[in-house]
Amino acid sequence: MVLQAIKYTPASGDGPASLEILDQLQIPHRTVYEPIKNCEDGFKAIKQMKVRGAPAIAIVAALTLAVELGTTYDGAQSAAEAKDHIIQRLEYLKTSRPTAVNLGDAVGKLSKIVTTAASSSATDSQAVVKEYIAAAERMLVDDVADNKAIGANGAKWIMENTEAGKSRASNAAQELSILTICNTGSLATAGYGTALGVIRSLHNAQCLTRAYASETRPYNQGSRLTAYELVHDNIPATLITDSMAGSIMAREGSNIAAVIVGADRVATNGDTANKIGTYSLAVLARHHGVKFLVAAPRTTVDRATASGEDIVIEERAGHEVTQVRGPQVIPEGGFGEPATVSTAAIGVDVWNPAFDVTPANLIDGIITEVGVVEKASGSLNFNFDSIFASM
Ligand code: MRU
């Protein structure tokens, strides 16, 4: 069974398009798909993190509007009115979560497509809507292909540029492990994943000894989602709490070929916003001489953001830090109803930024679908001109 965060069926003779998302708040205990019928449903699912991960958020937002248009738009409007309506609905969806650039990037590209369609004198509103839906559907397909290319590029780089990779190439007994944070896999994308895609590719090439998944407090994407994917795919994996990362690097030494993380926004200089805790891993990796890599599609590089200082970091509710929620385990097996348990003193102040920024100088490479970008020798920053040349 393939793990699927997003289930989309295009319109056909059998009926209009439909969209369902896997409710990730219920993973790993239950597999429940939730129908998304309109932009309000999509907005809520993204905000509440029923669907999360930078690429998945963008794709769900785009498809949400495709589904809504397919069932509500009657075609009586002019092409210009259809374009205005689509842009206004996209702008609403864009406000659901601020840090991941993929959503803003998708909104920008889709807005441009409908603006171009509406400016052609031959088009009516139905043609504008049709162009929109086709573009949204392409995003779903393209993301899987991009992730597989990221996986292949990252695995090759690891084998050619890390101590463990180079030894492993000639000695199958050499251990080669990867440490990762958050969830960057099938559940965070249209399929396969970015950082987790590299882990999948190494595993498929029989080059991976073990993946270390960091729990990723406070929302536990590592223990709930990444561990779930790794177990599902039979990839040898060990779950650690975030505070154990330094100890595992000290214990494993060069057997850990790299820390590989995803990204929500990469600034023009390479500073990278990703799940809170990523920055600490980068500092630890530098101290232990472990390579630190970011895996992300080119859409995550935000050419309008000069450096990490300009990235808006989402702050979330304090209860995500002070409480844990999950079903009680029934002694005879299985799970009971979800319950919330407090793990903090009532009344304490909480700071809960969902992301942090890792400075470019701590990053060894950025793995994209068109290749791995490295800094020029002696430079503290990245230059992405080469990967955008073909766009
Ligand atoms: O808050 P989340 O779960 O949406 O955060 C997700 C991450 O930080 C991922 O690493 C990032 O979006 C890349 S997913 C391919």
PDB file of C-alpha atoms and ligand atoms in Angstrom, residues 49 52-55 57 97 181-185 188-189 194 219 221 261-264 274-275 314 354-355, ligand 1:
ATOM      1  CA  MET A  49      -2.307  20.784  10.485  1.00  0.00           C
ATOM      2  CA  ARG A  52       1.093  19.791   6.707  1.00  0.00           C
ATOM      3  CA  GLY A  53       4.503  19.894   5.055  1.00  0.00           C
ATOM      4  CA  ALA A  54       5.397  22.707   2.651  1.00  0.00           C
ATOM      5  CA  PRO A  55       4.666  20.955  -0.693  1.00  0.00           C
ATOM      6  CA  ILE A  57       0.038  22.460   1.868  1.00  0.00           C
ATOM      7  CA  ARG A  97       0.041  29.286   7.285  1.00  0.00           C
ATOM      8  CA  ILE A 181      13.849  15.765  11.695  1.00  0.00           C
ATOM      9  CA  CYS A 182      10.129  16.379  11.243  1.00  0.00           C
ATOM     10  CA  ASN A 183       8.288  14.633   8.429  1.00  0.00           C
ATOM     11  CA  THR A 184       9.340  15.244   4.866  1.00  0.00           C
ATOM     12  CA  GLY A 185       7.982  12.081   3.287  1.00  0.00           C
ATOM     13  CA  ALA A 188       4.343  16.000   3.561  1.00  0.00           C
ATOM     14  CA  THR A 189       4.271  15.927  -0.251  1.00  0.00           C
ATOM     15  CA  THR A 194      12.225  15.253  -0.032  1.00  0.00           C
ATOM     16  CA  TYR A 219       4.058  18.438  17.406  1.00  0.00           C
ATOM     17  CA  GLN A 221       5.953  14.857  13.293  1.00  0.00           C
ATOM     18  CA  VAL A 261      16.259  17.993   6.563  1.00  0.00           C
ATOM     19  CA  GLY A 262      13.459  19.504   4.495  1.00  0.00           C
ATOM     20  CA  ALA A 263      12.732  23.202   4.131  1.00  0.00           C
ATOM     21  CA  ASP A 264       9.785  25.549   4.301  1.00  0.00           C
ATOM     22  CA  ASN A 274      12.532  24.517   8.626  1.00  0.00           C
ATOM     23  CA  LYS A 275      10.927  22.770  11.581  1.00  0.00           C
ATOM     24  CA  GLU A 314       4.757  31.052  12.431  1.00  0.00           C
ATOM     25  CA  ALA A 354       6.901  26.270  14.542  1.00  0.00           C
ATOM     26  CA  PHE A 355      10.153  26.863  12.622  1.00  0.00           C
TER      27      PHE A 355
HETATM   28  O1  MRU B   1       4.746  22.333  10.613  1.00  0.00           O
HETATM   29  P1  MRU B   1       4.948  21.347   9.497  1.00  0.00           P
HETATM   30  O2  MRU B   1       4.717  19.940   9.921  1.00  0.00           O
HETATM   31  O3  MRU B   1       4.159  21.726   8.276  1.00  0.00           O
HETATM   32  O4  MRU B   1       6.482  21.480   9.148  1.00  0.00           O
HETATM   33  C1  MRU B   1       7.007  20.721   8.108  1.00  0.00           C
HETATM   34  C2  MRU B   1       8.457  20.916   7.911  1.00  0.00           C
HETATM   35  O5  MRU B   1       9.107  21.689   8.581  1.00  0.00           O
HETATM   36  C3  MRU B   1       9.077  20.160   6.763  1.00  0.00           C
HETATM   37  O6  MRU B   1      10.407  19.852   7.033  1.00  0.00           O
HETATM   38  C4  MRU B   1       9.023  21.023   5.493  1.00  0.00           C
HETATM   39  O7  MRU B   1       7.737  21.521   5.301  1.00  0.00           O
HETATM   40  C5  MRU B   1       9.423  20.248   4.297  1.00  0.00           C
HETATM   41  S1  MRU B   1       8.272  18.938   3.914  1.00  0.00           S
HETATM   42  C6  MRU B   1       8.828  18.186   2.508  1.00  0.00           C
END
